[in-house]
Tab-separated table of C-alpha atoms in Angstrom:
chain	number	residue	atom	x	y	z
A	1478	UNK	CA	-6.221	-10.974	21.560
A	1479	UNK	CA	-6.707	-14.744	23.310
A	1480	UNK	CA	-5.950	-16.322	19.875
A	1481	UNK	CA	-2.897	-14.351	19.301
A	1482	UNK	CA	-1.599	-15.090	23.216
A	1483	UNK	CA	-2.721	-18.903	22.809
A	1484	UNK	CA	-0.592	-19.099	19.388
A	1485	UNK	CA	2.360	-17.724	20.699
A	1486	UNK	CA	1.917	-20.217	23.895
A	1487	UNK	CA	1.717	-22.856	21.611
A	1488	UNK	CA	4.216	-22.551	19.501
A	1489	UNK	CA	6.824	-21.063	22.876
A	1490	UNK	CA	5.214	-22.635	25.691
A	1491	UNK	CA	5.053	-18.952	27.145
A	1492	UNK	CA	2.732	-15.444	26.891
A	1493	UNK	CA	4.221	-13.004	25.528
A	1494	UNK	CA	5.657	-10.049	26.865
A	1495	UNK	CA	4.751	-7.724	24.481
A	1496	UNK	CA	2.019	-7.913	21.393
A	1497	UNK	CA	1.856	-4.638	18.858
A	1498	UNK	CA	-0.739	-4.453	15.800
A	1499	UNK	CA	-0.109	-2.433	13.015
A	1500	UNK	CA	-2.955	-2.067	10.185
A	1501	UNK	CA	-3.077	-3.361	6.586
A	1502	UNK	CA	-3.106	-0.728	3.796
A	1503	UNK	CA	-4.175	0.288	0.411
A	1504	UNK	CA	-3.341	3.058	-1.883
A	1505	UNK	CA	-6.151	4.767	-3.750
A	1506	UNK	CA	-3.734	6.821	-5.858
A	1507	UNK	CA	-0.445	7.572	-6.923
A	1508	UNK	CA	1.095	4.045	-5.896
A	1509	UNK	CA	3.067	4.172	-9.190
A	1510	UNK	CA	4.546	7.576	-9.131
A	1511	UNK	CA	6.598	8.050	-6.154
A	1512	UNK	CA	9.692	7.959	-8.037
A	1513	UNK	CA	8.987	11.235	-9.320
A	1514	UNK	CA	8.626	12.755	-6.071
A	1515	UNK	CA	5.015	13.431	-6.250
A	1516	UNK	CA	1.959	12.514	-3.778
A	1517	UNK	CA	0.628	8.929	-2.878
A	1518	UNK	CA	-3.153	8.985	-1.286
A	1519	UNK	CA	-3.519	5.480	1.041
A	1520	UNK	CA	-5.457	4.335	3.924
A	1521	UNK	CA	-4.846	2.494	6.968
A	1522	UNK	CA	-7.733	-0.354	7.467
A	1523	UNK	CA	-9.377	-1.958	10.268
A	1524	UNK	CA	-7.518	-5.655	8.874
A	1525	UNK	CA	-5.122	-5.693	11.865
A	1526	UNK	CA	-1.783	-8.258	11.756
A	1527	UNK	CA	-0.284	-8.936	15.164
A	1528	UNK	CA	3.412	-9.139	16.066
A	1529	UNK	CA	3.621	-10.721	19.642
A	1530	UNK	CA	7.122	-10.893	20.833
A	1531	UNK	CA	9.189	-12.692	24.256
A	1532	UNK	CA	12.795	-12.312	25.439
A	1533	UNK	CA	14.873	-15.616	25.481
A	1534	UNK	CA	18.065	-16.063	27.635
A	1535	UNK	CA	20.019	-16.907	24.984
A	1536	UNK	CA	21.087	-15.211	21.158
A	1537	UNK	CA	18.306	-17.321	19.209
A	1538	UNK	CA	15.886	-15.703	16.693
A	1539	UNK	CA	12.614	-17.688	16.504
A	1540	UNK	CA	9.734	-17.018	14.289
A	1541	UNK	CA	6.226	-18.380	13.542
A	1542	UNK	CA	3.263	-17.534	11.742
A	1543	UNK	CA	-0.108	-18.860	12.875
A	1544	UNK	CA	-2.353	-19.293	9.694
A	1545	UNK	CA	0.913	-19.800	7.746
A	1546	UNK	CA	1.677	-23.227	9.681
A	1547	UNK	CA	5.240	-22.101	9.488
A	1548	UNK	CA	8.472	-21.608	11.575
A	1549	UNK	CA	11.331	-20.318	11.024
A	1550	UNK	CA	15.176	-19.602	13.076
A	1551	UNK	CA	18.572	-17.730	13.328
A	1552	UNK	CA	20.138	-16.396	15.511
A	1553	UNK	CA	21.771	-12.363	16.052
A	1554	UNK	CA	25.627	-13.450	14.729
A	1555	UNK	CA	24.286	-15.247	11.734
A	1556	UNK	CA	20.572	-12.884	10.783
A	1557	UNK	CA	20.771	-12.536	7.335
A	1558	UNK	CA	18.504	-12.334	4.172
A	1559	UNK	CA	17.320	-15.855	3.100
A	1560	UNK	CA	14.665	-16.310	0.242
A	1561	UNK	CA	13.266	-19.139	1.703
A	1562	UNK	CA	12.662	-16.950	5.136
A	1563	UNK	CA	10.023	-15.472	3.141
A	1564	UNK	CA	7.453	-13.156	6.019
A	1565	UNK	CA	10.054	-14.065	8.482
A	1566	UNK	CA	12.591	-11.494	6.640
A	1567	UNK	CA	10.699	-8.750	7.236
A	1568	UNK	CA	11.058	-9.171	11.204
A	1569	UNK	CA	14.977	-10.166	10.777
A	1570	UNK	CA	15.448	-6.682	8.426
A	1571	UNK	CA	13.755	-4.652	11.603
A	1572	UNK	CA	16.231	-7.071	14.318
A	1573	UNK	CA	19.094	-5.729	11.847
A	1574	UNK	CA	18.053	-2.075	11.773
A	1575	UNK	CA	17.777	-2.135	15.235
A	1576	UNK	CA	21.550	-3.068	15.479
A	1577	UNK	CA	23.050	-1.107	12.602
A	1578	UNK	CA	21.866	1.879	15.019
A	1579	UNK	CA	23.592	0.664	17.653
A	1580	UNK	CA	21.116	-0.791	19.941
A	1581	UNK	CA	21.468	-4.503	21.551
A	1582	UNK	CA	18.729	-6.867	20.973
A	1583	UNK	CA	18.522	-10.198	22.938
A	1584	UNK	CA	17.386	-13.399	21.883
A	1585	UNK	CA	13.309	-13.222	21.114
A	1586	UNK	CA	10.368	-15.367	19.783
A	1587	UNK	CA	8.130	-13.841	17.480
A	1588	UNK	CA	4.625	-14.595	16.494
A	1589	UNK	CA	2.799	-12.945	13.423
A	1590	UNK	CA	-1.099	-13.309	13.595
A	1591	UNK	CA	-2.891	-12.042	10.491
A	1592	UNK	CA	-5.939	-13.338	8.963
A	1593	UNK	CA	-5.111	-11.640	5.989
A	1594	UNK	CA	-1.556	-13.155	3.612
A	1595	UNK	CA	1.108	-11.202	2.331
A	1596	UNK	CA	0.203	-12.748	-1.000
A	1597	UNK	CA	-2.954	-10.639	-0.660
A	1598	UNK	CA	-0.871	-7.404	-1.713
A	1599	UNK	CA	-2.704	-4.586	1.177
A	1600	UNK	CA	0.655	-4.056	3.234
A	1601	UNK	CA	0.573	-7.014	5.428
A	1602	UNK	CA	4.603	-7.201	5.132
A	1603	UNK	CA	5.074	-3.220	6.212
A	1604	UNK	CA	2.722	-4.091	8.931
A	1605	UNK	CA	4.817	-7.055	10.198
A	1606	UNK	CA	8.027	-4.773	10.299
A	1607	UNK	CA	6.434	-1.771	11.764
A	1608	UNK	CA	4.429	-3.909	14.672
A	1609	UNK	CA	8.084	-5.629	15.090
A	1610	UNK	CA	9.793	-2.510	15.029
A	1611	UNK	CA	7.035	-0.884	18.012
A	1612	UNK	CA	7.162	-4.641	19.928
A	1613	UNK	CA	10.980	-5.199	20.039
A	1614	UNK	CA	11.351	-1.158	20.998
A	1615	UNK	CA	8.819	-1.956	23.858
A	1616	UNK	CA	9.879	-5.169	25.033
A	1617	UNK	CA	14.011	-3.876	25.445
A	1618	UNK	CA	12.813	-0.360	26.957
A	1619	UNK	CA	14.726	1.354	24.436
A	1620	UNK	CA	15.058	4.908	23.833
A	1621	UNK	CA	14.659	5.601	20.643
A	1622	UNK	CA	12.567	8.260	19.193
A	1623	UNK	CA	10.177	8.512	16.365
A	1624	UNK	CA	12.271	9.599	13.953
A	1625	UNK	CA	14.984	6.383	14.656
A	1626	UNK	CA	12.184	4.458	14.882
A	1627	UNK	CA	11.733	5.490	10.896
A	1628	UNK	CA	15.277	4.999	10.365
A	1629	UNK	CA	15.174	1.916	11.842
A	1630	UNK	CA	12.308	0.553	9.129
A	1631	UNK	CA	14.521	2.482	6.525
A	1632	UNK	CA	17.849	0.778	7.157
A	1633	UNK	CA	15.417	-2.641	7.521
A	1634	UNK	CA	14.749	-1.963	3.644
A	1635	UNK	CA	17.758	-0.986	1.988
A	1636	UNK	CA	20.433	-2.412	3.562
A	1637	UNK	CA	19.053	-5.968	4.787
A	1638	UNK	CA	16.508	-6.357	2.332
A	1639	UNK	CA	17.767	-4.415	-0.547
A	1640	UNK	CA	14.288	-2.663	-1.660
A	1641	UNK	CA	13.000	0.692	-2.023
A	1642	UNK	CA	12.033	2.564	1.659
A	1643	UNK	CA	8.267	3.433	0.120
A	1644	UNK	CA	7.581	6.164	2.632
A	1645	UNK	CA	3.734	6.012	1.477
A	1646	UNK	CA	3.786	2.681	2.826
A	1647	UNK	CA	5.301	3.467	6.429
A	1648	UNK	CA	3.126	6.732	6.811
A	1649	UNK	CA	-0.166	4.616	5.887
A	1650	UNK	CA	0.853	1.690	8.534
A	1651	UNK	CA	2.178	4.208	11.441
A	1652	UNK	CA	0.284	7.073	11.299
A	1653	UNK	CA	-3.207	6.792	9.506
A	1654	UNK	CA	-6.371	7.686	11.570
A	1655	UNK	CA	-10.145	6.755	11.751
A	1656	UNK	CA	-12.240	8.232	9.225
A	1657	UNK	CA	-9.218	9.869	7.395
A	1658	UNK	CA	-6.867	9.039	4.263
A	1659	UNK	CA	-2.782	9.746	4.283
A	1660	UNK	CA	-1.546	11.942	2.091
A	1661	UNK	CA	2.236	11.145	1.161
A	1662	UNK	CA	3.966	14.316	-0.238
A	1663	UNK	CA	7.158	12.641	-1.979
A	1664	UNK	CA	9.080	16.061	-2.290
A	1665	UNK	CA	9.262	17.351	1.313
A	1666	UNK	CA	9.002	13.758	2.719
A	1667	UNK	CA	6.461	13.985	4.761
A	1668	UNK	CA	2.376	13.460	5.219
A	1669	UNK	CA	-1.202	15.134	5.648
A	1670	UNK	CA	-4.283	13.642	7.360
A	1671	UNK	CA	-7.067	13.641	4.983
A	1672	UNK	CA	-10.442	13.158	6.010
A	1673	UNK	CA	-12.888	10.994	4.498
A	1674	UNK	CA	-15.977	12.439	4.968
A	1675	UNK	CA	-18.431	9.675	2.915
A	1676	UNK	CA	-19.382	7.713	6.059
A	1677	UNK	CA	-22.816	6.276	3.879
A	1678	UNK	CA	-20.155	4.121	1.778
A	1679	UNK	CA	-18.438	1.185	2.249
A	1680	UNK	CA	-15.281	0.459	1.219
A	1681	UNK	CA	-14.241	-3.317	-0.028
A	1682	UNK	CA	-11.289	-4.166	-0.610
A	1683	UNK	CA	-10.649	-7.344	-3.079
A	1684	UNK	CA	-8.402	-9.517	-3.771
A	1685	UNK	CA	-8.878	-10.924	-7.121
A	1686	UNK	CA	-6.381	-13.978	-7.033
A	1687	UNK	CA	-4.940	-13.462	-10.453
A	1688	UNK	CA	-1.183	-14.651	-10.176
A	1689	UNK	CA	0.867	-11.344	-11.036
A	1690	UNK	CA	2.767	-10.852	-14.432
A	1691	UNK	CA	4.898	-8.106	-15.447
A	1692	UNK	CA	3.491	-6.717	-18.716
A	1693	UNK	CA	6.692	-4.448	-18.616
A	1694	UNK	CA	9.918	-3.988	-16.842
A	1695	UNK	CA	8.751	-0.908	-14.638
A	1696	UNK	CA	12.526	0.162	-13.903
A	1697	UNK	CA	12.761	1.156	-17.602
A	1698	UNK	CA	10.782	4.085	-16.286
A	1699	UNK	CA	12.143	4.746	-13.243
A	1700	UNK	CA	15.590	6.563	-14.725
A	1701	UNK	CA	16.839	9.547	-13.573
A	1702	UNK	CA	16.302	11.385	-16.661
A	1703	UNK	CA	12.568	10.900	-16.648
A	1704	UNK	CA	12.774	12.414	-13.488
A	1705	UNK	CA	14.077	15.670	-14.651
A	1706	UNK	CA	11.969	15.753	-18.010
A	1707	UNK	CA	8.354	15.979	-15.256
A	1708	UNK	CA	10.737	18.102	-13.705
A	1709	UNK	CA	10.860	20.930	-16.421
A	1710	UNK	CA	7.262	20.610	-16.580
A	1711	UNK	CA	6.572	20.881	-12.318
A	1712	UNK	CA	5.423	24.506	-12.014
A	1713	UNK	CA	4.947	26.290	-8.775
A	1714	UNK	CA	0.822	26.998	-7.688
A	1715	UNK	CA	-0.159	28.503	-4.802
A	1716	UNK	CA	-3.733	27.691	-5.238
A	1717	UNK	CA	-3.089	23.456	-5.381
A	1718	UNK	CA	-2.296	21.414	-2.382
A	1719	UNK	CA	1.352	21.663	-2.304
A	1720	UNK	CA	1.763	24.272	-3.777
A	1721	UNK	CA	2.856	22.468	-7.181
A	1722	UNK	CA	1.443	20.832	-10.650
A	1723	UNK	CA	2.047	20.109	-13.911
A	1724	UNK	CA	1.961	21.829	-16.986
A	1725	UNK	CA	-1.346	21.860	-18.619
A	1726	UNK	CA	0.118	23.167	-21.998
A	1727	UNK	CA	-0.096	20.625	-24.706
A	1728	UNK	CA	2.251	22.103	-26.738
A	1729	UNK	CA	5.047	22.640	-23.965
A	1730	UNK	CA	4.238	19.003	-22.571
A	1731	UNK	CA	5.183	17.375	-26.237
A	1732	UNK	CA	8.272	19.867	-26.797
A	1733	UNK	CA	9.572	18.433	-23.240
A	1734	UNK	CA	8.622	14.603	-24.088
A	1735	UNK	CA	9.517	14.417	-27.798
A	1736	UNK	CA	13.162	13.474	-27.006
A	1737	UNK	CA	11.570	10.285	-25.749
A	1738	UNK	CA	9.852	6.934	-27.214
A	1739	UNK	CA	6.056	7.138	-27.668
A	1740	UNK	CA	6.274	4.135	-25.231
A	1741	UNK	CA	8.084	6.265	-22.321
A	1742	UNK	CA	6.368	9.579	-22.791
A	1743	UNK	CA	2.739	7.374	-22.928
A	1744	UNK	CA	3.580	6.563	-19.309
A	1745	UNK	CA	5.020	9.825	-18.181
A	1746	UNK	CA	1.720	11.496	-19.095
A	1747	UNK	CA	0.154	8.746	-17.032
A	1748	UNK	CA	2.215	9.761	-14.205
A	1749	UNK	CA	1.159	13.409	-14.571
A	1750	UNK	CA	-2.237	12.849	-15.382
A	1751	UNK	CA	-2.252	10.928	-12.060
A	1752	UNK	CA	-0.862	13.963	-9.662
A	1753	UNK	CA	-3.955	15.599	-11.006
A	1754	UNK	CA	-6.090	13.224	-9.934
A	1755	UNK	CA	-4.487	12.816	-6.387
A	1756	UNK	CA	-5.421	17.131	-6.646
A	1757	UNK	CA	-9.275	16.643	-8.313
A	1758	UNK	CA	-9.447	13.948	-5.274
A	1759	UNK	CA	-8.253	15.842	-2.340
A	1760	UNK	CA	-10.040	19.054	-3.374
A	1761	UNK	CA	-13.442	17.275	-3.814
A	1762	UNK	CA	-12.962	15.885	-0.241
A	1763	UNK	CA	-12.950	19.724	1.272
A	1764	UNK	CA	-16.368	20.292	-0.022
A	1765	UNK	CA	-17.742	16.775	0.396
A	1766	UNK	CA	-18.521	15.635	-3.503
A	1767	UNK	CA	-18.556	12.379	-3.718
A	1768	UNK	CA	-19.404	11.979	-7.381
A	1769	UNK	CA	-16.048	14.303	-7.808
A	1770	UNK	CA	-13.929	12.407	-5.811
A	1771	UNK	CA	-15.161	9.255	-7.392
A	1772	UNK	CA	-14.514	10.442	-10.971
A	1773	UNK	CA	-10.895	11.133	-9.868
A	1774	UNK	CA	-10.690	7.356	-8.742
A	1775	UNK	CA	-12.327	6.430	-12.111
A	1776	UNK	CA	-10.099	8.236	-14.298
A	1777	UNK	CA	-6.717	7.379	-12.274
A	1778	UNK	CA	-7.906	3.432	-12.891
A	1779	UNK	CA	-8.392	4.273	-16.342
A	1780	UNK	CA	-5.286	6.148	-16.303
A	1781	UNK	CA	-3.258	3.594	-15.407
A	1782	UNK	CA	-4.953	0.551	-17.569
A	1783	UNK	CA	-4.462	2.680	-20.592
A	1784	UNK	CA	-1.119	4.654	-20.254
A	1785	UNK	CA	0.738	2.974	-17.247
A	1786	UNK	CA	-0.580	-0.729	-18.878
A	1787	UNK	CA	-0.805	-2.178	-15.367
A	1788	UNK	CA	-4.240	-3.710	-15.597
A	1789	UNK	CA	-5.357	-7.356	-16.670
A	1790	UNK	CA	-8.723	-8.639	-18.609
A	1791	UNK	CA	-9.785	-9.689	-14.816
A	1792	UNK	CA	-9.169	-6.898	-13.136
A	1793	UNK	CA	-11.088	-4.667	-15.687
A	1794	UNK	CA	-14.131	-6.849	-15.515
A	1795	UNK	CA	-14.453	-6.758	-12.063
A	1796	UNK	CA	-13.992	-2.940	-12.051
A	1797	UNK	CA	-16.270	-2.717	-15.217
A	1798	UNK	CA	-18.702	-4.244	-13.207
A	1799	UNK	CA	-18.617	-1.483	-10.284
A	1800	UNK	CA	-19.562	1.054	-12.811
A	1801	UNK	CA	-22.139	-0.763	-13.987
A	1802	UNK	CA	-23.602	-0.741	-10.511
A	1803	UNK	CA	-24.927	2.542	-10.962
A	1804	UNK	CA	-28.646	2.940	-12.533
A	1805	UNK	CA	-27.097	5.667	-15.165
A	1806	UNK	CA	-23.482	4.093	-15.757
A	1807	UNK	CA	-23.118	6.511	-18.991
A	1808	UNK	CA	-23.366	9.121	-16.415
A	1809	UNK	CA	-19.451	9.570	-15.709
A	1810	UNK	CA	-20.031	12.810	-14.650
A	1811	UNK	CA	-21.690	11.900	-11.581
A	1812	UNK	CA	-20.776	7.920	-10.515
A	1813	UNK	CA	-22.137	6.947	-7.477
A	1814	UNK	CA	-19.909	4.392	-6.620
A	1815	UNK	CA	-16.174	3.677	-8.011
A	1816	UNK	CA	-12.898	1.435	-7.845
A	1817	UNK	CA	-9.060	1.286	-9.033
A	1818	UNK	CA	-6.401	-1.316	-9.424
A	1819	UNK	CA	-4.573	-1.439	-5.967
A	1820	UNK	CA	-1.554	-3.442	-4.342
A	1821	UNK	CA	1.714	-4.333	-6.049
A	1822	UNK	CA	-0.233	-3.290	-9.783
A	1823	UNK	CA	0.210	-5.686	-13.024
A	1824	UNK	CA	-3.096	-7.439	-11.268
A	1825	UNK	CA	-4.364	-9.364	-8.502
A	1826	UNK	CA	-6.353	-6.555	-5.988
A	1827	UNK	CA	-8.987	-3.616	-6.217
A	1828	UNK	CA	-10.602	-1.810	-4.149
A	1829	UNK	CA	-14.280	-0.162	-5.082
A	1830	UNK	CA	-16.017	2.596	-3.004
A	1831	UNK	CA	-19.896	1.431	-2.747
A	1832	UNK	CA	-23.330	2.617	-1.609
A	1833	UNK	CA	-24.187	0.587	1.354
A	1834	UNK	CA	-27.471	-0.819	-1.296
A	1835	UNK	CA	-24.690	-2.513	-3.832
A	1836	UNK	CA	-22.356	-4.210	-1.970
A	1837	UNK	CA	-25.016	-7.741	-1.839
A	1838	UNK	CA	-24.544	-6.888	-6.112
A	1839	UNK	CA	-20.920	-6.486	-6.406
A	1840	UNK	CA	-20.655	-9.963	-4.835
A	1841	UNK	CA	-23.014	-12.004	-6.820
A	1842	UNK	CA	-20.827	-9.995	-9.583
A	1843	UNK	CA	-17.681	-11.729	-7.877
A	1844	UNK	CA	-19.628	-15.286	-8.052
A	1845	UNK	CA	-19.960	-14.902	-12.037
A	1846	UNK	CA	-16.514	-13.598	-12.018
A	1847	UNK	CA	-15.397	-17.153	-10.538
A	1848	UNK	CA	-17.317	-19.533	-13.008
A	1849	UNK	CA	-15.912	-16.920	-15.574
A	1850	UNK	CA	-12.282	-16.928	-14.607
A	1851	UNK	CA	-11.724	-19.584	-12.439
A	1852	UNK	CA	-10.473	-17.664	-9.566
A	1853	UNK	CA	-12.349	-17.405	-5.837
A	1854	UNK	CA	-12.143	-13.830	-5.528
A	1855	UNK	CA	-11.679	-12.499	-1.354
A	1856	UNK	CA	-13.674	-9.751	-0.120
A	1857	UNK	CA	-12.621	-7.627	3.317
A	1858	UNK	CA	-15.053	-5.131	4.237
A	1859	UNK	CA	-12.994	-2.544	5.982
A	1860	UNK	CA	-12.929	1.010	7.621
A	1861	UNK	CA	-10.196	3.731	8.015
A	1862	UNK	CA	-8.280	2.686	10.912
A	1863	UNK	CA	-5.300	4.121	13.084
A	1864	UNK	CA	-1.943	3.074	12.232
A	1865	UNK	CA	0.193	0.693	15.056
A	1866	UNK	CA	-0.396	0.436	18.378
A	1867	UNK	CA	0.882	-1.195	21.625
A	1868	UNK	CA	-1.655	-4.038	22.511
């Protein structure tokens, strides 16, 4: 807390009035699929970013970023998107969803501490606009409840920023817990806490460097009609966390998909294969099975690198690696330790679910993975953590 007080001293010649820390994320499963209105598993870690915030006398917008190096301005008649604002958009989209709902913002200084980048891919830049929206709600006493507080991150998205609300992401950052997962339930729009009861592993989180590529234009998929061929094949199930999943029927699953390419219905099966793993997952947790939840995590990674084609030759040797962490890796029934793609997918991060005893392994694995690929792989150690929080 000193070093993020000192920065902002530094860079304002004051303290702050107000600092807020929301928590990086990742998403174990379903980080592909909310499109199709189906469920998203993430967790909240224990890799805090900072937002510190203080009021200026004057309509100025000032913004730095301590292990960045880098400052940026406007002011509130002339905040607008700007590619070369880069992190510093993501506080102006909250200052302009403030606004659009009719609140008054003064002039403020903003500092964003975080020792990990937004390059990394775990959620730094939904953590920067949901400890800015909790700081600048703070710091101007307004009154604005949960719920605008949501729509204030919402409008942030689409209308000054002109992405997708992910409502997996905002959930993760605002409300996970200790010890627990988030459940994202894309058709009723709202969330479960989900415990996770394997407190003898340790979760690492990598980041493998690899620059991203688009194997595939992913918006070919996301089309309205896709969304109402897995719609035909949704069927209701009161025994299944929420009450929904898909057909099972080969048969009626080809009738459905033959009106598509062999490309399209390769990754719609991916996407339904997937809600079943979020399901295997989930229901594993309940009665503590480790080796069941970790074969869901296997298959959705193999899921996705074979039907969703989001993987890269990197990626699947670190991950090839975890497996072969185990002493009976041909075992798949009963892995004792497992990992997935995570992040913004088409490369670059993974996460892997260890025994305390393998962790030292995996990175000597990550050393030959350098003098292999050429790329210093990042490690982050991390817990479940609770989502933002006045400081």
């Amino acid at each position: 807390m000193e070093a993020v007080i000192q920065a902002h001293k530094k860079e304002y010649g004051v303290k702050p009035d107000v600092i807020a820390s929301a928590p990086c994320r990742f998403h174990l499963m379903g980080d592909h699929t909310w499109f199709f209105r189906d469920k998203t598993l993430s967790m909240g870690v224990d890799l805090p970013v900072y937002v510190a915030v203080s009021k200026r006398s004057d309509y100025n917008l000032k913004f730095c970023y301590e292990q960045l190096d880098e400052q940026k301005h406007t002011t509130l008649q002339t905040n607008k998107f700007k590619k070369e604002d880069k992190w510093a958009n993501a506080i102006k989209s909250i200052v302009a969803g403030y606004q659009a709902l009719g609140f008054t913002c003064p002039g403020m200084e903003f500092t964003v501490y975080s020792d990990v980048l937004p390059s990394a891919g775990f959620g730094v830049t939904t953590a920067i606009k949901v400890a800015s929206a909790w700081a600048i709600k703070e710091l101007n006493g307004f009154r604005c409840s949960e719920a605008n507080l949501l729509k204030v991150i919402e409008t942030a998205n689409r209308k000054f920023l002109q992405i997708e609300n992910h409502k997996e992401d905002n959930f993760s950052c605002i409300y996970s817990k200790a010890n627990s997962m988030i459940l994202t339930d894309h058709n009723n729009a709202n969330f479960d806490i989900i415990p996770f009861p394997y407190k003898d592993k340790v979760i690492v989180l990598t980041d493998a460097q690899v620059p991203r590529v688009t194997l595939w234009n992913e918006e070919s998929l996301l089309q309205p009609e896709n969304v109402l061929l897995l719609g035909e094949l949704k069927s209701r199930s009161s025994n299944v966390y929420g009450g929904w999943k898909y057909e099972d029927n080969t048969q009626e699953i080809n009738e459905v998909l033959s009106v598509t390419s062999e490309e399209t219905k390769r990754r719609l099966l991916c996407v339904m294969n997937e809600h079943k793993y979020i399901l295997d997952a989930v229901n594993s947790v309940g009665k503590k099975d480790f080796a069941s939840f970790a074969r869901a995590v296997n298959r959705s990674y193999e899921n996705m690198r074979d039907l969703y084609e989001l993987s890269c030759p990197e990626i699947d040797w670190i991950l090839k690696r975890v497996q072969t962490l185990d002493e009976n890796p041909e075992d798949v029934r009963n892995p004792v330790n497992c990992g997935r793609i995570t992040g913004k997918g088409f490369g670059r991060c993974t996460y892997s679910i260890l025994r305390a005893s393998d962790v030292d392994k995996y990175k000597a694995k990550l050393e030959e993975y350098s003098r292999i690929f050429g790329f210093d792989a990042k490690t982050y150690i991390v817990k479940p953590s609770k989502g933002v929080q006045l400081v």
